[in-house]
């Protein structure tokens, strides 16, 4: 008996888990800066720079960049501090093996500080780490068999095969001008850099990225010593080499600002009215080819006894993949007792998915968007202040291929944000989210590895059998058990379709 096989390679999940690591450091006020009186804002960004799978475990490393704004002891003006702390998270797992692929998402989930004295602050961040490790599983699957008396049952096997995983960088440099009407810089306090209005197009072997960097800089103005800010936009278009990627693949392309150096420099008149920007975007790319094969899941012969060697293989099947834009509008109000808002400096929004569920034909993502609103106040002892507001969301996506019980992987990023302070003192937020969601179904496929055949005694096969349908019976199972063909049973018993009623009496002819 000649069995034809096809050699394929599929991803198989080995480890999927979440963990967290505490990153802590002490920030000492340098001699050139005044003593601390009051902390106005703390900010932290986690940047991943290492991920490695080893035999029996894995490790993830990176750094957290901290920024602190404070009121000095003079109770006038604003000063800033910055620091960086490295982290490494080592985890043991018996299924991890060197050479496996690893997808990691990390973000700061919690931030707190302790003012130790006027020259020292202790700051602590909890970094959440979501890890997905896959192995590449080579399979030789039977796709066809020759022989008139051979009956085959096939099923469609769907899976993914990782064809590309790489990290790249986009370097952007420019010199931006403080527009007319804005005061000259005396001291640059901080600059927040965010990727906005991102557009990604995948063509054969290339990724075209178009977007803009929103650069919001807070500074002390020359002369009056007041806190003010300026907003700049740095548009860009980049082409990234990505051999193996295709628009038909399941692609994940993530961006993160991994370096943002913004310095105030002098113009031709010697005034600090220029911003020298040196920014680096980290790009994480993975691409999985979609594999579909008809595999023989069961076989029998009407003339011979077959001895089948097989094993059950569990594979992750991609059932749905969606990338859409979703807009959320919400109004938030500062809590009572906060300093009054004069101007909003910046709004930072961080979406967190708390629940991701697949339903029949739907994907439901629920969570909150932590919005950090930093504003300039007219109150002298708190010239800059910030508060946090939680904006809940529930996003329902049409997903025809999704089924209840499927595993969901979701990702939400903020592609655009705008805000307005209305007459009632409310901050009206409009956030355009990029929502990516995929559903996966664990399929257990019976893969035949070998078949041997032997003769069976004709006298053991009666010419006709009277059979009563049992619960769970299929025509395939019955035909296989009695070495006959489904079509013969249908024709003799006038059976249409595949529905068999329990207790039904049928005749089973010999092949």
Coordinates of C-alpha atoms in Angstrom, one line a residue:
X1 CA 0.0 0.0 0.0
X2 CA 1.5 3.3 -1.2
X3 CA 1.0 6.2 1.2
X4 CA 1.9 9.7 0.0
X5 CA 3.1 12.2 2.6
X6 CA 3.7 15.9 2.8
X7 CA 6.4 17.5 5.0
X8 CA 5.3 20.6 6.9
X9 CA 6.4 22.6 9.9
X10 CA 3.9 24.1 12.4
X11 CA 4.1 26.3 15.4
X12 CA 3.2 24.7 18.7
X13 CA 2.8 26.6 21.9
X14 CA 5.2 25.4 24.6
X15 CA 4.8 28.2 27.2
X16 CA 2.2 30.9 27.6
X17 CA 2.4 32.8 30.9
X18 CA 2.4 36.1 32.6
X19 CA 4.8 37.4 35.3
X20 CA 6.0 40.6 36.9
X21 CA 9.2 42.1 38.2
X22 CA 9.8 44.9 40.6
X23 CA 12.3 47.6 39.3
X24 CA 13.5 50.0 42.0
X25 CA 16.1 52.7 42.2
X26 CA 17.1 55.7 44.3
X27 CA 17.3 59.1 42.5
X28 CA 19.8 61.6 44.0
X29 CA 19.3 65.3 43.3
X30 CA 22.5 66.5 41.6
X31 CA 24.4 69.3 43.2
X32 CA 23.4 71.8 40.4
X33 CA 19.7 71.4 41.2
X34 CA 17.7 72.7 44.2
X35 CA 16.3 70.6 47.0
X36 CA 13.0 68.7 46.7
X37 CA 9.9 70.2 48.3
X38 CA 7.0 68.4 46.6
X39 CA 6.7 65.7 43.9
X40 CA 4.4 66.8 41.0
X41 CA 4.7 63.8 38.7
X42 CA 6.5 60.5 38.3
X43 CA 6.6 58.7 35.0
X44 CA 8.2 55.4 33.9
X45 CA 8.6 53.6 30.6
X46 CA 9.7 50.0 30.3
X47 CA 12.0 49.2 27.3
X48 CA 12.6 45.5 26.4
X49 CA 16.1 44.8 25.0
X50 CA 16.7 41.1 25.7
X51 CA 14.7 37.9 25.4
X52 CA 16.2 34.4 25.3
X53 CA 14.9 30.9 25.6
X54 CA 17.2 28.4 27.3
X55 CA 16.9 24.7 28.1
X56 CA 14.5 24.6 31.0
X57 CA 13.7 28.3 31.2
X58 CA 13.8 31.7 29.7
X59 CA 14.9 35.2 30.6
X60 CA 13.7 38.7 29.7
X61 CA 15.7 41.8 30.3
X62 CA 15.3 45.5 29.7
X63 CA 15.4 48.9 31.5
X64 CA 12.9 51.3 33.0
X65 CA 13.4 55.0 32.3
X66 CA 12.1 57.2 35.2
X67 CA 11.2 60.9 35.0
X68 CA 10.3 63.0 38.0
X69 CA 9.0 66.6 38.1
X70 CA 9.2 68.4 41.4
X71 CA 8.7 71.7 43.1
X72 CA 12.0 73.0 44.6
X73 CA 12.4 74.1 48.1
X74 CA 12.0 77.7 47.1
X75 CA 8.3 76.7 46.2
X76 CA 8.7 78.5 42.8
X77 CA 9.1 76.9 39.4
X78 CA 9.6 73.3 38.4
X79 CA 12.6 71.0 38.2
X80 CA 13.1 67.6 36.7
X81 CA 15.1 64.5 37.5
X82 CA 15.7 61.4 35.4
X83 CA 17.2 57.9 36.1
X84 CA 17.4 54.5 34.5
X85 CA 17.3 51.1 36.2
X86 CA 17.9 47.8 34.5
X87 CA 15.9 44.6 35.1
X88 CA 16.2 40.9 34.3
X89 CA 13.6 38.3 34.9
X90 CA 14.6 34.6 34.8
X91 CA 11.9 32.0 34.9
X92 CA 12.2 28.2 34.9
X93 CA 9.9 26.1 32.7
X94 CA 10.4 22.4 31.9
X95 CA 9.0 22.8 28.4
X96 CA 11.3 25.6 27.3
X97 CA 14.2 24.7 25.0
X98 CA 17.0 26.7 23.5
X99 CA 16.1 27.8 19.9
X100 CA 12.4 28.2 20.4
X101 CA 10.7 31.4 19.3
X102 CA 9.6 33.9 22.0
X103 CA 7.1 36.8 21.8
X104 CA 7.1 39.2 24.8
X105 CA 5.0 42.2 25.8
X106 CA 6.1 44.3 28.8
X107 CA 4.7 47.4 30.3
X108 CA 4.7 49.4 33.6
X109 CA 1.6 48.3 35.5
X110 CA 2.2 50.2 38.8
X111 CA 4.4 53.1 39.9
X112 CA 5.1 54.5 43.4
X113 CA 7.6 56.7 45.1
X114 CA 8.9 57.6 48.5
X115 CA 10.4 61.0 49.3
X116 CA 13.3 60.0 51.6
X117 CA 14.7 63.5 52.1
X118 CA 15.1 66.7 50.2
X119 CA 17.9 65.2 48.1
X120 CA 16.8 61.7 47.6
X121 CA 13.7 59.9 46.2
X122 CA 13.1 56.1 46.0
X123 CA 11.0 55.1 43.1
X124 CA 9.6 51.7 42.3
X125 CA 7.9 50.2 39.2
X126 CA 6.1 46.9 38.7
X127 CA 6.7 45.7 35.1
X128 CA 4.2 43.2 33.8
X129 CA 5.6 40.6 31.3
X130 CA 3.5 38.5 29.0
X131 CA 5.4 35.6 27.4
X132 CA 4.5 33.3 24.6
X133 CA 7.1 30.7 23.6
X134 CA 6.7 28.4 20.5
X135 CA 8.5 25.5 19.1
X136 CA 8.6 24.6 15.4
X137 CA 7.1 21.1 15.0
X138 CA 8.2 19.2 11.9
X139 CA 5.5 16.8 10.6
X140 CA 5.2 14.3 7.9
X141 CA 1.5 14.0 7.2
X142 CA -0.3 11.5 5.0
X143 CA -2.2 13.2 2.2
X144 CA -3.2 10.3 -0.1
X145 CA -3.2 6.5 -0.5
X146 CA -3.5 4.3 -3.6
X147 CA -5.7 1.3 -3.8
X148 CA -9.3 0.7 -5.0
X149 CA -10.3 -1.0 -1.8
X150 CA -8.9 1.7 0.4
X151 CA -11.3 4.1 2.2
X152 CA -9.9 7.4 3.5
X153 CA -11.3 10.1 5.7
X154 CA -9.6 13.5 5.5
X155 CA -9.8 16.6 7.5
X156 CA -8.4 20.1 6.9
X157 CA -5.4 20.9 9.1
X158 CA -4.8 24.6 9.7
X159 CA -1.7 26.0 11.4
X160 CA 1.0 28.6 11.5
X161 CA 4.7 28.4 10.7
X162 CA 7.0 31.1 11.9
X163 CA 9.0 32.3 8.9
X164 CA 10.4 35.6 10.3
X165 CA 11.3 37.0 13.7
X166 CA 13.6 40.0 13.9
X167 CA 14.2 43.3 15.7
X168 CA 15.0 46.5 13.8
X169 CA 15.4 50.2 14.5
X170 CA 14.2 53.4 13.0
X171 CA 16.5 56.4 13.7
X172 CA 15.0 59.8 13.3
X173 CA 16.9 63.1 13.8
X174 CA 15.7 66.6 13.2
X175 CA 16.0 70.2 14.5
X176 CA 12.7 71.7 15.4
X177 CA 11.9 75.4 15.9
X178 CA 10.0 77.0 18.8
X179 CA 7.2 78.8 16.9
X180 CA 6.6 82.5 17.1
X181 CA 4.4 83.5 20.0
X182 CA 6.0 80.9 22.3
X183 CA 8.6 82.2 24.9
X184 CA 12.2 81.3 24.7
X185 CA 13.4 78.3 26.7
X186 CA 15.3 78.8 29.9
X187 CA 15.3 75.2 31.1
X188 CA 13.9 72.2 29.3
X189 CA 12.2 70.0 31.9
X190 CA 11.0 67.0 29.8
X191 CA 9.9 65.9 26.4
X192 CA 7.2 63.2 25.8
X193 CA 7.6 61.4 22.5
X194 CA 4.7 59.3 21.1
X195 CA 4.1 57.5 17.8
X196 CA 0.9 58.7 16.2
X197 CA -1.1 58.2 13.0
X198 CA 0.8 55.0 12.2
X199 CA 0.1 53.3 8.9
X200 CA 1.7 50.0 8.0
X201 CA 1.8 48.3 4.6
X202 CA 3.3 44.9 4.0
X203 CA 4.6 44.0 0.6
X204 CA 6.8 41.0 -0.4
X205 CA 9.8 41.2 1.8
X206 CA 9.3 44.8 2.9
X207 CA 7.4 46.8 5.5
X208 CA 6.4 50.4 4.7
X209 CA 5.8 52.5 7.8
X210 CA 4.3 55.9 7.7
X211 CA 3.5 58.0 10.8
X212 CA 4.5 60.9 12.9
X213 CA 6.2 61.5 16.2
X214 CA 4.3 63.7 18.5
X215 CA 6.9 65.6 20.6
X216 CA 5.5 67.6 23.6
X217 CA 8.1 69.5 25.5
X218 CA 7.6 71.1 28.9
X219 CA 10.0 74.0 29.8
X220 CA 10.6 77.0 32.0
X221 CA 10.4 80.1 29.9
X222 CA 13.1 82.7 29.9
X223 CA 12.4 85.9 31.9
X224 CA 9.3 85.1 33.9
X225 CA 10.3 81.6 35.0
X226 CA 6.8 80.2 34.2
X227 CA 6.1 76.7 33.1
X228 CA 4.9 76.4 29.5
X229 CA 5.1 73.9 26.7
X230 CA 5.4 73.5 23.0
X231 CA 4.0 70.7 20.7
X232 CA 5.9 69.6 17.6
X233 CA 5.2 66.9 15.0
X234 CA 7.9 65.0 13.1
X235 CA 6.5 63.0 10.2
X236 CA 8.4 60.1 8.6
X237 CA 8.2 57.3 6.1
X238 CA 10.5 54.3 6.4
X239 CA 11.0 51.0 4.5
X240 CA 12.2 48.0 6.6
X241 CA 13.7 44.9 5.0
X242 CA 11.8 41.8 6.2
X243 CA 12.6 38.8 4.1
X244 CA 9.9 36.2 4.3
X245 CA 7.1 38.5 5.2
X246 CA 3.9 38.6 3.1
X247 CA 0.6 40.4 3.4
X248 CA -1.1 37.0 3.4
X249 CA 0.8 36.0 6.5
X250 CA -0.2 36.5 10.1
X251 CA 2.0 39.5 11.0
X252 CA 2.7 41.2 14.3
X253 CA 4.7 44.5 14.0
X254 CA 5.2 46.4 17.2
X255 CA 6.9 49.8 17.8
X256 CA 8.4 51.3 20.9
X257 CA 10.3 54.5 21.5
X258 CA 13.6 53.2 22.9
X259 CA 15.5 56.4 22.8
X260 CA 14.3 60.0 23.0
X261 CA 17.0 62.6 23.3
X262 CA 15.5 66.1 23.0
X263 CA 17.9 69.0 23.8
X264 CA 17.4 72.8 23.7
X265 CA 19.9 74.5 21.4
X266 CA 20.5 78.1 20.4
X267 CA 19.3 79.6 17.1
X268 CA 21.3 82.0 15.0
X269 CA 20.6 84.8 17.5
X270 CA 21.9 82.8 20.4
X271 CA 18.4 82.1 21.9
X272 CA 17.3 78.7 23.1
X273 CA 14.6 78.3 20.4
X274 CA 15.6 75.1 18.8
X275 CA 15.0 71.5 19.8
X276 CA 17.6 69.0 18.7
X277 CA 15.9 65.6 18.4
X278 CA 17.6 62.2 18.3
X279 CA 14.9 59.5 18.5
X280 CA 15.1 55.8 18.0
X281 CA 12.1 53.5 17.5
X282 CA 12.5 49.8 18.2
X283 CA 10.6 47.6 15.8
X284 CA 9.7 44.0 16.7
X285 CA 8.6 41.9 13.8
X286 CA 7.1 38.4 13.6
X287 CA 5.5 36.7 10.6
X288 CA 3.8 33.4 10.5
X289 CA 2.8 31.7 7.2
X290 CA -0.7 30.2 7.2
X291 CA -0.6 26.5 6.5
X292 CA -3.5 24.5 5.3
X293 CA -3.3 20.8 4.4
X294 CA -5.8 18.0 3.8
X295 CA -4.6 15.2 6.1
X296 CA -5.8 11.6 6.2
X297 CA -7.2 11.1 9.7
X298 CA -8.5 7.6 9.3
X299 CA -8.3 4.8 6.8
X300 CA -9.4 1.2 6.3
X301 CA -9.6 -1.4 3.6
X302 CA -12.6 -3.4 2.5
X303 CA -10.4 -6.4 1.6
X304 CA -7.6 -6.4 4.2
X305 CA -6.9 -5.8 7.8
X306 CA -4.9 -2.6 8.4
X307 CA -2.6 -2.1 11.3
X308 CA -2.3 1.6 11.8
X309 CA 0.4 3.5 13.8
X310 CA -0.7 7.0 14.6
X311 CA -0.4 9.8 17.2
X312 CA -2.5 12.8 18.2
X313 CA -0.8 16.1 17.4
X314 CA -2.1 19.3 19.0
X315 CA -1.6 22.4 16.9
X316 CA -2.8 26.0 17.2
X317 CA -5.1 26.9 14.4
X318 CA -5.6 30.6 13.5
X319 CA -9.4 31.0 13.2
X320 CA -9.7 34.8 12.9
X321 CA -7.4 37.8 12.6
X322 CA -8.6 41.4 12.8
X323 CA -7.0 44.8 12.6
X324 CA -9.4 47.7 13.0
X325 CA -9.6 51.3 14.2
X326 CA -11.9 52.1 17.1
X327 CA -12.7 55.6 18.5
X328 CA -13.6 56.3 22.1
X329 CA -14.9 59.6 23.3
X330 CA -15.1 60.3 27.1
X331 CA -15.2 63.4 29.4
X332 CA -13.2 63.3 32.6
X333 CA -13.2 65.7 35.5
X334 CA -10.3 66.4 37.9
X335 CA -11.0 65.4 41.5
X336 CA -11.9 68.1 44.0
X337 CA -9.0 69.8 45.7
X338 CA -6.6 69.6 42.8
X339 CA -5.0 72.9 41.6
X340 CA -7.0 74.6 38.8
X341 CA -6.2 73.9 35.2
X342 CA -4.8 76.8 33.2
X343 CA -3.5 74.8 30.1
X344 CA -3.3 71.1 29.4
X345 CA 0.3 70.1 28.7
X346 CA -0.2 66.5 27.6
X347 CA -2.4 63.5 27.8
X348 CA -0.8 60.0 27.9
X349 CA -3.1 57.1 27.4
X350 CA -2.2 53.5 28.1
X351 CA -4.9 50.8 27.3
X352 CA -5.0 47.6 29.3
X353 CA -7.1 44.6 28.3
X354 CA -8.6 42.9 31.4
X355 CA -10.8 40.4 29.5
X356 CA -10.5 38.9 26.0
X357 CA -13.3 36.5 25.1
X358 CA -14.2 34.7 21.9
X359 CA -17.9 34.1 21.2
X360 CA -19.5 32.5 18.1
X361 CA -18.8 35.1 15.4
X362 CA -17.6 37.7 17.9
X363 CA -14.5 38.9 19.8
X364 CA -15.1 40.9 23.0
X365 CA -12.3 43.0 24.5
X366 CA -12.8 44.7 27.8
X367 CA -10.5 46.8 30.0
X368 CA -9.5 50.4 30.9
X369 CA -7.5 53.1 29.4
X370 CA -5.3 54.8 32.0
X371 CA -5.1 58.4 31.0
X372 CA -2.5 60.6 32.7
X373 CA -3.3 64.3 32.3
X374 CA -0.5 66.6 32.9
X375 CA -1.4 70.3 33.1
X376 CA -0.1 73.7 33.9
X377 CA -1.8 75.4 36.9
X378 CA -2.2 79.0 37.8
X379 CA -1.4 78.1 41.4
X380 CA 2.1 79.2 42.2
X381 CA 3.1 76.4 44.5
X382 CA 1.9 73.7 42.1
X383 CA 2.7 75.2 38.6
X384 CA 2.5 71.7 37.1
X385 CA 0.3 68.9 38.2
X386 CA -1.2 65.7 36.9
X387 CA -4.0 63.3 37.7
X388 CA -5.0 59.9 36.4
X389 CA -8.5 59.0 35.1
X390 CA -9.6 55.5 34.1
X391 CA -11.7 55.3 30.9
X392 CA -13.4 51.9 30.6
X393 CA -14.0 50.3 27.3
X394 CA -15.9 47.3 25.8
X395 CA -15.1 46.6 22.2
X396 CA -17.1 44.0 20.2
X397 CA -15.6 42.9 16.9
X398 CA -17.3 41.0 14.2
X399 CA -15.3 37.8 13.7
X400 CA -17.1 35.2 11.6
X401 CA -14.3 32.6 12.1
X402 CA -14.3 32.8 15.9
X403 CA -15.9 30.2 18.2
X404 CA -16.7 30.2 21.8
X405 CA -13.7 28.8 23.7
X406 CA -11.1 29.9 21.3
X407 CA -8.0 31.5 22.7
X408 CA -7.8 35.2 22.1
X409 CA -4.7 37.4 21.8
X410 CA -5.5 41.1 21.7
X411 CA -3.5 44.2 21.5
X412 CA -4.6 47.9 21.7
X413 CA -2.5 50.9 21.0
X414 CA -3.4 54.6 20.8
X415 CA -3.0 55.9 17.3
X416 CA -4.3 59.4 17.9
X417 CA -5.5 61.4 20.9
X418 CA -7.0 64.9 21.1
X419 CA -8.4 66.8 24.0
X420 CA -10.3 69.9 24.9
X421 CA -11.0 71.8 28.1
X422 CA -14.7 72.9 28.1
X423 CA -16.4 75.7 30.0
X424 CA -17.6 73.3 32.7
X425 CA -14.0 72.3 33.5
X426 CA -14.3 68.9 31.9
X427 CA -11.6 67.4 29.7
X428 CA -13.1 66.0 26.6
X429 CA -11.0 63.1 25.3
X430 CA -11.1 61.6 21.8
X431 CA -8.9 58.6 21.4
X432 CA -8.4 56.6 18.1
X433 CA -7.3 53.1 19.0
X434 CA -5.7 50.5 16.8
X435 CA -7.2 47.2 17.8
X436 CA -5.6 43.9 16.8
X437 CA -7.2 40.6 17.8
X438 CA -6.7 37.0 16.8
X439 CA -8.4 33.8 17.8
X440 CA -6.8 30.4 18.0
X441 CA -8.4 27.0 18.3
X442 CA -6.4 24.0 19.6
X443 CA -6.9 21.2 17.1
X444 CA -6.0 17.7 17.9
X445 CA -5.2 15.9 14.7
X446 CA -4.7 12.2 14.4
X447 CA -1.6 11.8 12.2
X448 CA -0.9 8.4 10.7
X449 CA 2.8 7.5 10.7
X450 CA 2.8 3.9 9.3
X451 CA 0.4 1.2 8.0
X452 CA 0.9 -2.5 7.6
X453 CA -1.7 -4.8 6.1
X454 CA -2.6 -8.5 6.6
X455 CA -5.2 -10.8 5.1
X456 CA -8.3 -11.5 7.0
X457 CA -10.4 -14.7 6.7
X458 CA -13.4 -14.3 4.3
X459 CA -15.5 -16.6 6.5
X460 CA -15.2 -14.0 9.3
X461 CA -17.0 -11.5 7.1
X462 CA -20.8 -12.4 6.7
X463 CA -22.5 -11.4 3.5
X464 CA -25.0 -9.2 5.3
X465 CA -25.5 -8.0 8.9
X466 CA -28.5 -6.6 10.7
X467 CA -27.4 -3.7 12.8
X468 CA -29.1 -1.4 15.4
X469 CA -27.7 2.1 15.5
X470 CA -26.0 3.0 18.8
X471 CA -25.6 6.5 20.2
X472 CA -22.7 8.4 18.5
X473 CA -22.5 6.0 15.5
X474 CA -21.5 7.5 12.1
X475 CA -21.7 5.8 8.8
X476 CA -17.9 5.9 8.5
X477 CA -17.5 4.1 11.8
X478 CA -20.0 1.4 10.8
X479 CA -18.5 0.9 7.3
X480 CA -15.0 0.7 8.8
X481 CA -16.0 -1.9 11.4
X482 CA -17.6 -4.2 8.8
X483 CA -15.1 -3.5 6.0
X484 CA -17.6 -2.2 3.6
X485 CA -18.4 1.2 2.0
X486 CA -20.6 4.0 3.2
X487 CA -22.3 4.2 -0.2
X488 CA -23.4 0.6 -0.1
X489 CA -25.0 1.1 3.3
X490 CA -26.8 4.3 2.0
X491 CA -28.1 2.6 -1.1
X492 CA -29.3 -0.6 0.6
X493 CA -31.1 1.4 3.4
X494 CA -32.2 4.5 1.4
X495 CA -30.3 6.8 3.8
X496 CA -29.9 10.5 2.8
X497 CA -27.5 12.7 4.7
X498 CA -25.5 11.8 7.7
X499 CA -28.2 11.7 10.4
X500 CA -28.6 8.3 12.1
X501 CA -31.2 7.9 14.8
X502 CA -30.4 5.8 17.9
X503 CA -32.1 2.4 17.7
X504 CA -32.6 2.6 14.0
X505 CA -32.3 -0.8 12.2
X506 CA -30.1 -1.1 9.1
X507 CA -28.7 -3.8 6.9
X508 CA -24.9 -3.8 6.3
X509 CA -23.9 -5.5 3.0
X510 CA -20.5 -7.1 2.3
X511 CA -18.2 -5.0 0.1

